[in-house]
Amino acid sequence: MSSSLADSVDMAEVGKVDGRADFLGAVILPTGFTFEGTQVGGLSGITYDRANDRYLAISDDRSQVNDARFYELGIDLSGGVLHGVQFTGVTTLKRPDGTPFPERSLDPEGIALSGDGTLYISSEGDASRLINPFVDHFSLGGKDLSSLPIPAEFLPSADGESGIRNNLAFESLTITPDGRTLFTAVENALIQDGPAASLSNTSPCRIVRYDLKTGQVVAEYIYKTDAIPFAPQHAAEFANNGLVEMLALDNTGTLLALERSYASGVGNSIRLYEVHTQAASDVSGFEAVHGLSIDAVADKRLLLDLADLGITLDNVEGMTFGPVLEDGRQSLILVSDNNFSQSQKTEVIAIALDVEKMAAVPASGEDSLLPAPRQRIRRCFPTKATPCFGPQAKRCQARCSG
């Protein structure tokens, strides 16, 4: 039913980066695959429920293919190898009145599980139609419970001179390990803040920091994306680069940031950065930062260019930490958004990170990346018989059906 990059990549020769990261495998889901009456696609964000060893992945379907929704899935990493992916549930997003979101009323991109078992979901909105972005609080049943305030400078304007750029808004969403702070960010600069990323320009994105106890914005920081790393095959064709996901490494403002670039005729470039916001200037009081002298922007350092893993990459937009592996390393799961296109693919990638070799990640204490005890990795997902994908799909299905 599907194929996996693990079938075609010699993992003894490919997928190791200076001992810091190892490729554990990848699974490709066919475009058009359906689950419980919905087309699986547009996976733009993913979060891990450690207590129940399950993942929740948001689709960026604007209620156009099916109602806006997120999926529950299991990912088998037993033995430190990605064996398969199994979808086990789908939940429709519902407005406060309990009805599904109307077509094109939202563009869900980010998802993060909070400490109380509820969710935060971000939407890019639609600047071309003056639909505001949001970061809303949802129940696990999919009901919209409340909204975090969006600062006025982010809202799209009728004259097109300020606010989010279309399709370049709140892609990123993460909550700190202590559950007290939420970070989101725009993919590229607000119109009034500076240029979108180009072959010659970086783009000054705003990272927004919320206090989840008060529900208020407490700071905004500038993060500069890279310029677009590769020119398209033909000069007039499409190319971009943006900040598409973040993960909180600690409770003090250290993040992993994922930048995704695409150039027509060339392909995708995916890079992972370590980011420090602690010394960055708070720009939350400024409607625009263009032309301002900012004392300090968020500091970033390249950790991993996924091209070094030697694997084919699609439109990767989501990432989350999974369980601690049996050898003590930290798993990192990435998902790609196929845009519901037959020319693209939904890809689930697993990487092992050696946390001790990643600078500035605390080893213990309140701000540690992960709890100390290792968690057993389930070898089966004993739910109703639903499709398993990957090189061990038949074995997985037999176990789960038995």
mmCIF file of C-alpha atoms in Angstrom:
data_model
loop_
_atom_site.group_PDB
_atom_site.id
_atom_site.type_symbol
_atom_site.label_atom_id
_atom_site.label_comp_id
_atom_site.label_asym_id
_atom_site.label_seq_id
_atom_site.Cartn_x
_atom_site.Cartn_y
_atom_site.Cartn_z
ATOM 1 C CA MET A 1 0.000 0.000 0.000
ATOM 2 C CA SER A 2 2.946 2.334 0.534
ATOM 3 C CA SER A 3 6.691 2.521 0.308
ATOM 4 C CA SER A 4 9.372 3.734 2.662
ATOM 5 C CA LEU A 5 12.673 5.446 2.110
ATOM 6 C CA ALA A 6 14.080 2.858 4.466
ATOM 7 C CA ASP A 7 13.604 0.379 1.611
ATOM 8 C CA SER A 8 15.858 2.290 -0.757
ATOM 9 C CA VAL A 9 18.453 3.969 1.470
ATOM 10 C CA ASP A 10 21.492 2.063 2.718
ATOM 11 C CA MET A 11 21.247 3.159 6.334
ATOM 12 C CA ALA A 12 24.740 1.844 7.097
ATOM 13 C CA GLU A 13 26.199 4.337 4.627
ATOM 14 C CA VAL A 14 23.712 7.198 4.696
ATOM 15 C CA GLY A 15 22.101 9.156 7.493
ATOM 16 C CA LYS A 16 24.820 9.857 10.059
ATOM 17 C CA VAL A 17 25.946 13.416 10.811
ATOM 18 C CA ASP A 18 29.032 13.716 13.034
ATOM 19 C CA GLY A 19 27.437 11.536 15.694
ATOM 20 C CA ARG A 20 24.830 14.238 16.371
ATOM 21 C CA ALA A 21 21.995 12.837 14.273
ATOM 22 C CA ASP A 22 21.112 9.488 12.711
ATOM 23 C CA PHE A 23 18.397 8.781 10.162
ATOM 24 C CA LEU A 24 16.043 6.101 11.535
ATOM 25 C CA GLY A 25 13.799 5.758 8.514
ATOM 26 C CA ALA A 26 11.017 7.420 6.576
ATOM 27 C CA VAL A 27 7.543 6.361 5.547
ATOM 28 C CA ILE A 28 5.689 7.683 2.512
ATOM 29 C CA LEU A 29 1.897 7.791 2.495
ATOM 30 C CA PRO A 30 0.312 7.816 -0.946
ATOM 31 C CA THR A 31 -1.520 10.994 -1.918
ATOM 32 C CA GLY A 32 -5.199 10.151 -1.997
ATOM 33 C CA PHE A 33 -5.020 7.723 0.943
ATOM 34 C CA THR A 34 -8.220 7.990 2.987
ATOM 35 C CA PHE A 35 -8.936 7.281 6.629
ATOM 36 C CA GLU A 36 -12.439 7.223 8.118
ATOM 37 C CA GLY A 37 -13.879 9.085 5.157
ATOM 38 C CA THR A 38 -11.225 11.803 5.042
ATOM 39 C CA GLN A 39 -8.299 12.314 2.706
ATOM 40 C CA VAL A 40 -5.042 12.259 4.653
ATOM 41 C CA GLY A 41 -2.884 15.157 3.511
ATOM 42 C CA GLY A 42 -1.643 18.627 4.311
ATOM 43 C CA LEU A 43 0.068 17.458 7.504
ATOM 44 C CA SER A 44 1.643 20.704 8.697
ATOM 45 C CA GLY A 45 2.187 20.187 12.413
ATOM 46 C CA ILE A 46 2.604 17.303 14.834
ATOM 47 C CA THR A 47 2.752 16.941 18.621
ATOM 48 C CA TYR A 48 3.574 13.990 20.876
ATOM 49 C CA ASP A 49 1.383 12.762 23.729
ATOM 50 C CA ARG A 50 4.065 11.163 25.893
ATOM 51 C CA ALA A 51 1.660 9.783 28.497
ATOM 52 C CA ASN A 52 -0.218 7.748 25.878
ATOM 53 C CA ASP A 53 2.629 7.239 23.357
ATOM 54 C CA ARG A 54 0.632 8.697 20.490
ATOM 55 C CA TYR A 55 0.969 11.572 18.043
ATOM 56 C CA LEU A 56 -1.539 14.203 16.924
ATOM 57 C CA ALA A 57 -1.021 15.729 13.471
ATOM 58 C CA ILE A 58 -2.897 18.740 12.123
ATOM 59 C CA SER A 59 -4.051 18.904 8.493
ATOM 60 C CA ASP A 60 -3.980 22.330 6.857
ATOM 61 C CA ASP A 61 -7.145 21.543 4.917
ATOM 62 C CA ARG A 62 -9.182 24.765 4.993
ATOM 63 C CA SER A 63 -12.379 22.696 5.209
ATOM 64 C CA GLN A 64 -12.167 22.386 1.417
ATOM 65 C CA VAL A 65 -11.385 18.677 0.942
ATOM 66 C CA ASN A 66 -12.988 17.651 4.251
ATOM 67 C CA ASP A 67 -13.790 19.510 7.464
ATOM 68 C CA ALA A 68 -10.713 20.950 9.224
ATOM 69 C CA ARG A 69 -9.271 18.188 11.427
ATOM 70 C CA PHE A 70 -6.370 16.521 13.180
ATOM 71 C CA TYR A 71 -5.312 12.880 13.178
ATOM 72 C CA GLU A 72 -4.167 10.496 15.879
ATOM 73 C CA LEU A 73 -1.403 8.145 14.834
ATOM 74 C CA GLY A 74 1.081 5.646 16.180
ATOM 75 C CA ILE A 75 4.701 5.533 15.067
ATOM 76 C CA ASP A 76 6.669 2.332 15.724
ATOM 77 C CA LEU A 77 10.288 3.148 16.637
ATOM 78 C CA SER A 78 11.109 -0.151 18.325
ATOM 79 C CA GLY A 79 14.765 -1.070 18.124
ATOM 80 C CA GLY A 80 15.657 2.458 17.057
ATOM 81 C CA VAL A 81 14.192 2.015 13.565
ATOM 82 C CA LEU A 82 11.058 3.500 12.025
ATOM 83 C CA HIS A 83 9.002 0.369 11.306
ATOM 84 C CA GLY A 84 5.643 1.858 10.450
ATOM 85 C CA VAL A 85 2.966 4.498 10.875
ATOM 86 C CA GLN A 86 -0.635 3.697 11.752
ATOM 87 C CA PHE A 87 -3.587 6.095 11.769
ATOM 88 C CA THR A 88 -5.909 5.418 14.694
ATOM 89 C CA GLY A 89 -8.283 8.385 14.838
ATOM 90 C CA VAL A 90 -9.465 11.621 13.257
ATOM 91 C CA THR A 91 -11.078 14.579 15.040
ATOM 92 C CA THR A 92 -13.001 17.407 13.376
ATOM 93 C CA LEU A 93 -12.238 20.933 14.559
ATOM 94 C CA LYS A 94 -15.380 22.676 15.777
ATOM 95 C CA ARG A 95 -16.238 26.273 16.517
ATOM 96 C CA PRO A 96 -17.399 27.286 20.018
ATOM 97 C CA ASP A 97 -20.999 26.538 18.978
ATOM 98 C CA GLY A 98 -20.005 22.951 18.129
ATOM 99 C CA THR A 99 -20.264 23.256 14.343
ATOM 100 C CA PRO A 100 -17.388 22.549 11.933
ATOM 101 C CA PHE A 101 -15.394 25.493 10.605
ATOM 102 C CA PRO A 102 -16.787 26.752 7.272
ATOM 103 C CA GLU A 103 -14.790 26.435 4.080
ATOM 104 C CA ARG A 104 -11.785 28.786 3.903
ATOM 105 C CA SER A 105 -12.484 30.287 7.330
ATOM 106 C CA LEU A 106 -9.146 29.062 8.719
ATOM 107 C CA ASP A 107 -5.784 27.628 7.662
ATOM 108 C CA PRO A 108 -4.641 25.364 10.526
ATOM 109 C CA GLU A 109 -0.870 24.916 10.592
ATOM 110 C CA GLY A 110 0.470 24.332 14.116
ATOM 111 C CA ILE A 111 -0.538 22.045 16.974
ATOM 112 C CA ALA A 112 0.812 21.705 20.516
ATOM 113 C CA LEU A 113 -0.360 19.565 23.432
ATOM 114 C CA SER A 114 -0.610 21.369 26.764
ATOM 115 C CA GLY A 115 0.104 19.929 30.179
ATOM 116 C CA ASP A 116 -3.597 19.595 31.029
ATOM 117 C CA GLY A 117 -4.278 17.404 27.997
ATOM 118 C CA THR A 118 -5.848 20.107 25.854
ATOM 119 C CA LEU A 119 -4.511 21.510 22.591
ATOM 120 C CA TYR A 120 -3.427 24.791 21.098
ATOM 121 C CA ILE A 121 -3.833 25.148 17.343
ATOM 122 C CA SER A 122 -2.606 28.001 15.165
ATOM 123 C CA SER A 123 -4.166 29.224 11.934
ATOM 124 C CA GLU A 124 -2.488 31.416 9.326
ATOM 125 C CA GLY A 125 -5.787 33.010 8.421
ATOM 126 C CA ASP A 126 -6.004 34.398 4.896
ATOM 127 C CA ALA A 127 -4.516 37.836 4.334
ATOM 128 C CA SER A 128 -5.936 38.024 0.815
ATOM 129 C CA ARG A 129 -9.463 37.763 2.263
ATOM 130 C CA LEU A 130 -8.729 39.728 5.474
ATOM 131 C CA ILE A 131 -9.229 36.643 7.648
ATOM 132 C CA ASN A 132 -7.187 37.028 10.824
ATOM 133 C CA PRO A 133 -4.699 34.447 12.033
ATOM 134 C CA PHE A 134 -5.379 32.834 15.400
ATOM 135 C CA VAL A 135 -3.898 30.770 18.207
ATOM 136 C CA ASP A 136 -6.819 29.035 19.891
ATOM 137 C CA HIS A 137 -7.274 26.621 22.772
ATOM 138 C CA PHE A 138 -9.082 23.385 21.830
ATOM 139 C CA SER A 139 -10.343 20.340 23.680
ATOM 140 C CA LEU A 140 -9.086 16.915 22.628
ATOM 141 C CA GLY A 141 -12.564 16.472 21.195
ATOM 142 C CA GLY A 142 -11.813 19.284 18.750
ATOM 143 C CA LYS A 143 -13.967 22.068 20.242
ATOM 144 C CA ASP A 144 -12.611 25.620 20.200
ATOM 145 C CA LEU A 145 -12.558 26.715 23.852
ATOM 146 C CA SER A 146 -10.952 30.152 23.745
ATOM 147 C CA SER A 147 -8.580 32.412 21.823
ATOM 148 C CA LEU A 148 -5.257 33.976 22.709
ATOM 149 C CA PRO A 149 -5.071 37.674 21.793
ATOM 150 C CA ILE A 150 -3.343 38.461 18.502
ATOM 151 C CA PRO A 151 -1.443 41.781 18.561
ATOM 152 C CA ALA A 152 -2.833 44.368 16.159
ATOM 153 C CA GLU A 153 0.356 44.570 14.107
ATOM 154 C CA PHE A 154 -0.230 40.993 12.888
ATOM 155 C CA LEU A 155 -3.732 41.581 11.529
ATOM 156 C CA PRO A 156 -4.063 41.898 7.733
ATOM 157 C CA SER A 157 -5.010 45.344 6.475
ATOM 158 C CA ALA A 158 -7.318 46.298 3.620
ATOM 159 C CA ASP A 159 -4.622 48.465 2.032
ATOM 160 C CA GLY A 160 -2.094 45.609 2.121
ATOM 161 C CA GLU A 161 0.510 47.766 3.857
ATOM 162 C CA SER A 162 0.676 45.982 7.202
ATOM 163 C CA GLY A 163 0.031 42.681 8.905
ATOM 164 C CA ILE A 164 0.788 39.125 7.920
ATOM 165 C CA ARG A 165 1.801 38.173 4.423
ATOM 166 C CA ASN A 166 -0.554 35.739 2.733
ATOM 167 C CA ASN A 167 0.311 32.124 3.568
ATOM 168 C CA LEU A 168 3.336 33.266 5.628
ATOM 169 C CA ALA A 169 1.858 33.581 9.110
ATOM 170 C CA PHE A 170 1.608 31.315 12.180
ATOM 171 C CA GLU A 171 3.177 28.028 11.019
ATOM 172 C CA SER A 172 5.124 27.427 14.255
ATOM 173 C CA LEU A 173 3.693 26.438 17.624
ATOM 174 C CA THR A 174 5.353 25.016 20.747
ATOM 175 C CA ILE A 175 4.848 24.907 24.514
ATOM 176 C CA THR A 176 7.682 24.818 27.051
ATOM 177 C CA PRO A 177 8.233 21.625 29.103
ATOM 178 C CA ASP A 178 6.727 23.246 32.219
ATOM 179 C CA GLY A 179 3.550 24.109 30.286
ATOM 180 C CA ARG A 180 3.708 27.792 31.212
ATOM 181 C CA THR A 181 4.818 29.420 27.970
ATOM 182 C CA LEU A 182 3.699 29.160 24.349
ATOM 183 C CA PHE A 183 5.729 30.342 21.372
ATOM 184 C CA THR A 184 4.470 30.962 17.863
ATOM 185 C CA ALA A 185 6.037 32.806 14.938
ATOM 186 C CA VAL A 186 5.284 34.113 11.490
ATOM 187 C CA GLU A 187 6.927 32.292 8.596
ATOM 188 C CA ASN A 188 8.229 35.541 7.060
ATOM 189 C CA ALA A 189 8.273 39.190 8.106
ATOM 190 C CA LEU A 190 5.133 41.207 8.645
ATOM 191 C CA ILE A 191 4.645 43.527 5.672
ATOM 192 C CA GLN A 192 5.629 46.611 7.672
ATOM 193 C CA ASP A 193 8.646 44.897 9.287
ATOM 194 C CA GLY A 194 10.704 44.130 6.207
ATOM 195 C CA PRO A 195 11.018 41.992 3.093
ATOM 196 C CA ALA A 196 10.043 38.405 2.529
ATOM 197 C CA ALA A 197 12.996 36.054 2.123
ATOM 198 C CA SER A 198 14.648 36.200 -1.294
ATOM 199 C CA LEU A 199 17.881 35.035 -2.883
ATOM 200 C CA SER A 200 19.551 38.148 -1.484
ATOM 201 C CA ASN A 201 17.467 39.009 1.601
ATOM 202 C CA THR A 202 16.867 37.422 4.966
ATOM 203 C CA SER A 203 13.427 38.018 6.480
ATOM 204 C CA PRO A 204 12.868 39.416 10.014
ATOM 205 C CA CYS A 205 10.149 37.184 11.477
ATOM 206 C CA ARG A 206 8.496 37.883 14.805
ATOM 207 C CA ILE A 207 8.493 35.173 17.467
ATOM 208 C CA VAL A 208 5.611 35.729 19.911
ATOM 209 C CA ARG A 209 5.852 34.582 23.522
ATOM 210 C CA TYR A 210 2.638 34.003 25.514
ATOM 211 C CA ASP A 211 2.201 33.434 29.240
ATOM 212 C CA LEU A 212 -0.408 30.662 29.318
ATOM 213 C CA LYS A 213 -1.415 31.470 32.908
ATOM 214 C CA THR A 214 -2.503 34.998 31.998
ATOM 215 C CA GLY A 215 -3.153 34.317 28.312
ATOM 216 C CA GLN A 216 -1.236 37.456 27.362
ATOM 217 C CA VAL A 217 1.681 38.265 25.081
ATOM 218 C CA VAL A 218 4.759 38.909 27.219
ATOM 219 C CA ALA A 219 7.370 39.492 24.499
ATOM 220 C CA GLU A 220 8.100 39.478 20.782
ATOM 221 C CA TYR A 221 11.534 38.768 19.320
ATOM 222 C CA ILE A 222 13.008 39.139 15.858
ATOM 223 C CA TYR A 223 14.285 35.973 14.196
ATOM 224 C CA LYS A 224 16.027 36.362 10.858
ATOM 225 C CA THR A 225 15.497 33.550 8.387
ATOM 226 C CA ASP A 226 18.213 32.664 5.927
ATOM 227 C CA ALA A 227 18.019 33.986 2.409
ATOM 228 C CA ILE A 228 16.663 31.464 -0.104
ATOM 229 C CA PRO A 229 19.599 29.042 -0.488
ATOM 230 C CA PHE A 230 19.012 27.919 -4.087
ATOM 231 C CA ALA A 231 17.766 29.744 -7.163
ATOM 232 C CA PRO A 232 14.896 28.147 -9.116
ATOM 233 C CA GLN A 233 15.716 26.383 -12.350
ATOM 234 C CA HIS A 234 14.349 29.337 -14.318
ATOM 235 C CA ALA A 235 14.660 32.884 -13.011
ATOM 236 C CA ALA A 236 10.943 33.715 -13.166
ATOM 237 C CA GLU A 237 9.860 30.599 -11.257
ATOM 238 C CA PHE A 238 8.847 30.277 -7.603
ATOM 239 C CA ALA A 239 11.243 30.061 -4.654
ATOM 240 C CA ASN A 240 10.842 30.725 -0.929
ATOM 241 C CA ASN A 241 12.293 30.159 2.517
ATOM 242 C CA GLY A 242 10.620 30.470 5.889
ATOM 243 C CA LEU A 243 10.408 29.555 9.558
ATOM 244 C CA VAL A 244 7.892 26.697 9.620
ATOM 245 C CA GLU A 245 8.225 25.093 13.055
ATOM 246 C CA MET A 246 9.724 25.504 16.518
ATOM 247 C CA LEU A 247 10.231 23.212 19.517
ATOM 248 C CA ALA A 248 10.928 24.467 23.033
ATOM 249 C CA LEU A 249 14.126 22.927 24.396
ATOM 250 C CA ASP A 250 13.741 24.373 27.888
ATOM 251 C CA ASN A 251 11.646 26.780 29.936
ATOM 252 C CA THR A 252 13.844 29.827 29.377
ATOM 253 C CA GLY A 253 13.541 30.515 25.651
ATOM 254 C CA THR A 254 15.873 28.059 23.915
ATOM 255 C CA LEU A 255 14.237 26.629 20.802
ATOM 256 C CA LEU A 256 14.778 24.341 17.869
ATOM 257 C CA ALA A 257 13.734 26.113 14.679
ATOM 258 C CA LEU A 258 12.980 24.498 11.339
ATOM 259 C CA GLU A 259 13.504 26.474 8.144
ATOM 260 C CA ARG A 260 12.038 25.097 4.932
ATOM 261 C CA SER A 261 12.969 26.345 1.479
ATOM 262 C CA TYR A 262 11.687 25.390 -1.952
ATOM 263 C CA ALA A 263 12.955 26.360 -5.399
ATOM 264 C CA SER A 264 11.026 25.330 -8.512
ATOM 265 C CA GLY A 265 12.884 22.710 -10.501
ATOM 266 C CA VAL A 266 15.432 22.238 -7.702
ATOM 267 C CA GLY A 267 13.517 20.968 -4.671
ATOM 268 C CA ASN A 268 13.447 21.482 -0.927
ATOM 269 C CA SER A 269 16.082 22.462 1.594
ATOM 270 C CA ILE A 270 15.354 21.723 5.268
ATOM 271 C CA ARG A 271 17.588 23.061 8.042
ATOM 272 C CA LEU A 272 17.409 22.757 11.828
ATOM 273 C CA TYR A 273 18.695 25.558 14.071
ATOM 274 C CA GLU A 274 19.301 26.018 17.772
ATOM 275 C CA VAL A 275 17.827 29.394 18.759
ATOM 276 C CA HIS A 276 18.305 31.525 21.877
ATOM 277 C CA THR A 277 15.803 34.274 22.651
ATOM 278 C CA GLN A 278 17.062 35.078 26.158
ATOM 279 C CA ALA A 279 19.170 38.078 25.104
ATOM 280 C CA ALA A 280 16.949 39.214 22.232
ATOM 281 C CA SER A 281 15.278 42.619 22.368
ATOM 282 C CA ASP A 282 11.546 42.697 23.076
ATOM 283 C CA VAL A 283 9.865 44.443 20.127
ATOM 284 C CA SER A 284 6.275 43.915 21.267
ATOM 285 C CA GLY A 285 5.758 47.646 21.683
ATOM 286 C CA PHE A 286 6.552 48.442 18.054
ATOM 287 C CA GLU A 287 3.986 48.402 15.263
ATOM 288 C CA ALA A 288 6.855 48.128 12.764
ATOM 289 C CA VAL A 289 10.545 47.322 13.146
ATOM 290 C CA HIS A 290 11.662 48.301 9.646
ATOM 291 C CA GLY A 291 14.289 51.011 9.952
ATOM 292 C CA LEU A 292 14.682 50.571 13.713
ATOM 293 C CA SER A 293 18.018 49.840 15.334
ATOM 294 C CA ILE A 294 17.319 46.663 17.298
ATOM 295 C CA ASP A 295 19.879 45.878 19.986
ATOM 296 C CA ALA A 296 19.684 42.114 19.602
ATOM 297 C CA VAL A 297 17.785 39.598 17.513
ATOM 298 C CA ALA A 298 17.362 35.938 18.434
ATOM 299 C CA ASP A 299 20.667 34.108 18.136
ATOM 300 C CA LYS A 300 20.695 30.999 15.961
ATOM 301 C CA ARG A 301 23.184 28.261 15.151
ATOM 302 C CA LEU A 302 22.871 25.596 12.458
ATOM 303 C CA LEU A 303 22.535 22.130 13.975
ATOM 304 C CA LEU A 304 21.597 20.033 10.988
ATOM 305 C CA ASP A 305 21.052 20.378 7.268
ATOM 306 C CA LEU A 306 18.793 17.449 6.463
ATOM 307 C CA ALA A 307 20.443 17.193 3.054
ATOM 308 C CA ASP A 308 23.429 15.731 4.938
ATOM 309 C CA LEU A 309 21.287 12.717 5.857
ATOM 310 C CA GLY A 310 21.259 11.708 2.200
ATOM 311 C CA ILE A 311 17.484 11.335 1.918
ATOM 312 C CA THR A 312 14.911 12.767 -0.470
ATOM 313 C CA LEU A 313 13.006 15.617 1.151
ATOM 314 C CA ASP A 314 9.568 17.008 0.430
ATOM 315 C CA ASN A 315 7.712 19.957 1.978
ATOM 316 C CA VAL A 316 8.607 19.315 5.638
ATOM 317 C CA GLU A 317 6.604 21.635 7.916
ATOM 318 C CA GLY A 318 6.019 19.850 11.232
ATOM 319 C CA MET A 319 8.262 18.356 13.903
ATOM 320 C CA THR A 320 8.024 17.030 17.436
ATOM 321 C CA PHE A 321 10.134 15.147 19.921
ATOM 322 C CA GLY A 322 9.046 11.525 20.240
ATOM 323 C CA PRO A 323 10.098 9.062 22.955
ATOM 324 C CA VAL A 324 13.595 8.553 24.279
ATOM 325 C CA LEU A 325 15.032 5.611 22.342
ATOM 326 C CA GLU A 326 16.322 2.429 23.928
ATOM 327 C CA ASP A 327 19.923 3.661 23.573
ATOM 328 C CA GLY A 328 19.131 6.912 25.390
ATOM 329 C CA ARG A 329 19.016 9.175 22.354
ATOM 330 C CA GLN A 330 16.114 11.503 21.642
ATOM 331 C CA SER A 331 13.837 10.782 18.697
ATOM 332 C CA LEU A 332 12.688 13.625 16.454
ATOM 333 C CA ILE A 333 9.705 13.150 14.131
ATOM 334 C CA LEU A 334 9.132 15.321 11.062
ATOM 335 C CA VAL A 335 6.131 15.388 8.724
ATOM 336 C CA SER A 336 5.680 16.888 5.276
ATOM 337 C CA ASP A 337 2.705 18.730 3.807
ATOM 338 C CA ASN A 338 1.813 17.293 0.387
ATOM 339 C CA ASN A 339 -0.593 20.167 -0.368
ATOM 340 C CA PHE A 340 -3.032 17.426 -1.480
ATOM 341 C CA SER A 341 -1.011 17.284 -4.706
ATOM 342 C CA GLN A 342 -0.301 14.163 -6.745
ATOM 343 C CA SER A 343 3.154 15.574 -7.487
ATOM 344 C CA GLN A 344 4.034 15.681 -3.774
ATOM 345 C CA LYS A 345 4.037 13.176 -0.943
ATOM 346 C CA THR A 346 3.208 12.894 2.729
ATOM 347 C CA GLU A 347 6.415 11.853 4.439
ATOM 348 C CA VAL A 348 7.066 10.850 8.055
ATOM 349 C CA ILE A 349 10.766 11.006 8.946
ATOM 350 C CA ALA A 350 12.412 9.771 12.152
ATOM 351 C CA ILE A 351 15.797 11.011 13.347
ATOM 352 C CA ALA A 352 17.785 10.174 16.486
ATOM 353 C CA LEU A 353 19.494 13.122 18.174
ATOM 354 C CA ASP A 354 22.395 12.816 20.589
ATOM 355 C CA VAL A 355 21.327 15.519 23.021
ATOM 356 C CA GLU A 356 24.672 15.562 24.842
ATOM 357 C CA LYS A 357 26.382 16.645 21.620
ATOM 358 C CA MET A 358 23.935 19.507 21.072
ATOM 359 C CA ALA A 359 25.345 22.615 22.730
ATOM 360 C CA ALA A 360 23.373 24.608 25.283
ATOM 361 C CA VAL A 361 20.759 21.948 25.951
ATOM 362 C CA PRO A 362 20.546 21.444 29.755
ATOM 363 C CA ALA A 363 21.302 17.906 30.898
ATOM 364 C CA SER A 364 19.138 17.947 34.020
ATOM 365 C CA GLY A 365 17.012 20.070 36.302
ATOM 366 C CA GLU A 366 13.823 22.049 35.813
ATOM 367 C CA ASP A 367 14.794 23.186 32.331
ATOM 368 C CA SER A 368 15.917 19.808 31.014
ATOM 369 C CA LEU A 369 14.881 18.830 27.520
ATOM 370 C CA LEU A 370 13.366 15.525 28.617
ATOM 371 C CA PRO A 371 12.478 13.641 31.790
ATOM 372 C CA ALA A 372 15.241 11.335 32.959
ATOM 373 C CA PRO A 373 13.436 7.951 32.885
ATOM 374 C CA ARG A 374 13.436 6.171 29.557
ATOM 375 C CA GLN A 375 10.063 5.141 28.255
ATOM 376 C CA ARG A 376 9.302 1.757 26.823
ATOM 377 C CA ILE A 377 8.492 1.931 23.131
ATOM 378 C CA ARG A 378 5.406 -0.033 22.171
ATOM 379 C CA ARG A 379 5.920 -2.574 19.439
ATOM 380 C CA CYS A 380 2.269 -2.615 18.510
ATOM 381 C CA PHE A 381 -0.644 -0.235 18.370
ATOM 382 C CA PRO A 382 -3.506 -2.435 19.647
ATOM 383 C CA THR A 383 -6.461 -0.557 18.280
ATOM 384 C CA LYS A 384 -8.941 -1.407 15.590
ATOM 385 C CA ALA A 385 -7.397 -2.717 12.373
ATOM 386 C CA THR A 386 -6.291 0.398 10.539
ATOM 387 C CA PRO A 387 -3.654 0.696 7.824
ATOM 388 C CA CYS A 388 0.002 0.386 8.816
ATOM 389 C CA PHE A 389 2.621 1.928 6.538
ATOM 390 C CA GLY A 390 6.319 1.201 6.128
ATOM 391 C CA PRO A 391 8.670 -1.721 5.536
ATOM 392 C CA GLN A 392 7.145 -3.696 8.425
ATOM 393 C CA ALA A 393 3.539 -2.936 7.479
ATOM 394 C CA LYS A 394 2.411 -6.570 7.162
ATOM 395 C CA ARG A 395 3.959 -7.517 10.483
ATOM 396 C CA CYS A 396 2.459 -4.424 12.128
ATOM 397 C CA GLN A 397 -1.013 -5.130 10.731
ATOM 398 C CA ALA A 398 -0.870 -8.771 11.786
ATOM 399 C CA ARG A 399 0.022 -7.822 15.365
ATOM 400 C CA CYS A 400 -2.543 -5.069 15.600
ATOM 401 C CA SER A 401 -5.307 -7.225 14.147
ATOM 402 C CA GLY A 402 -4.549 -10.255 16.275
#
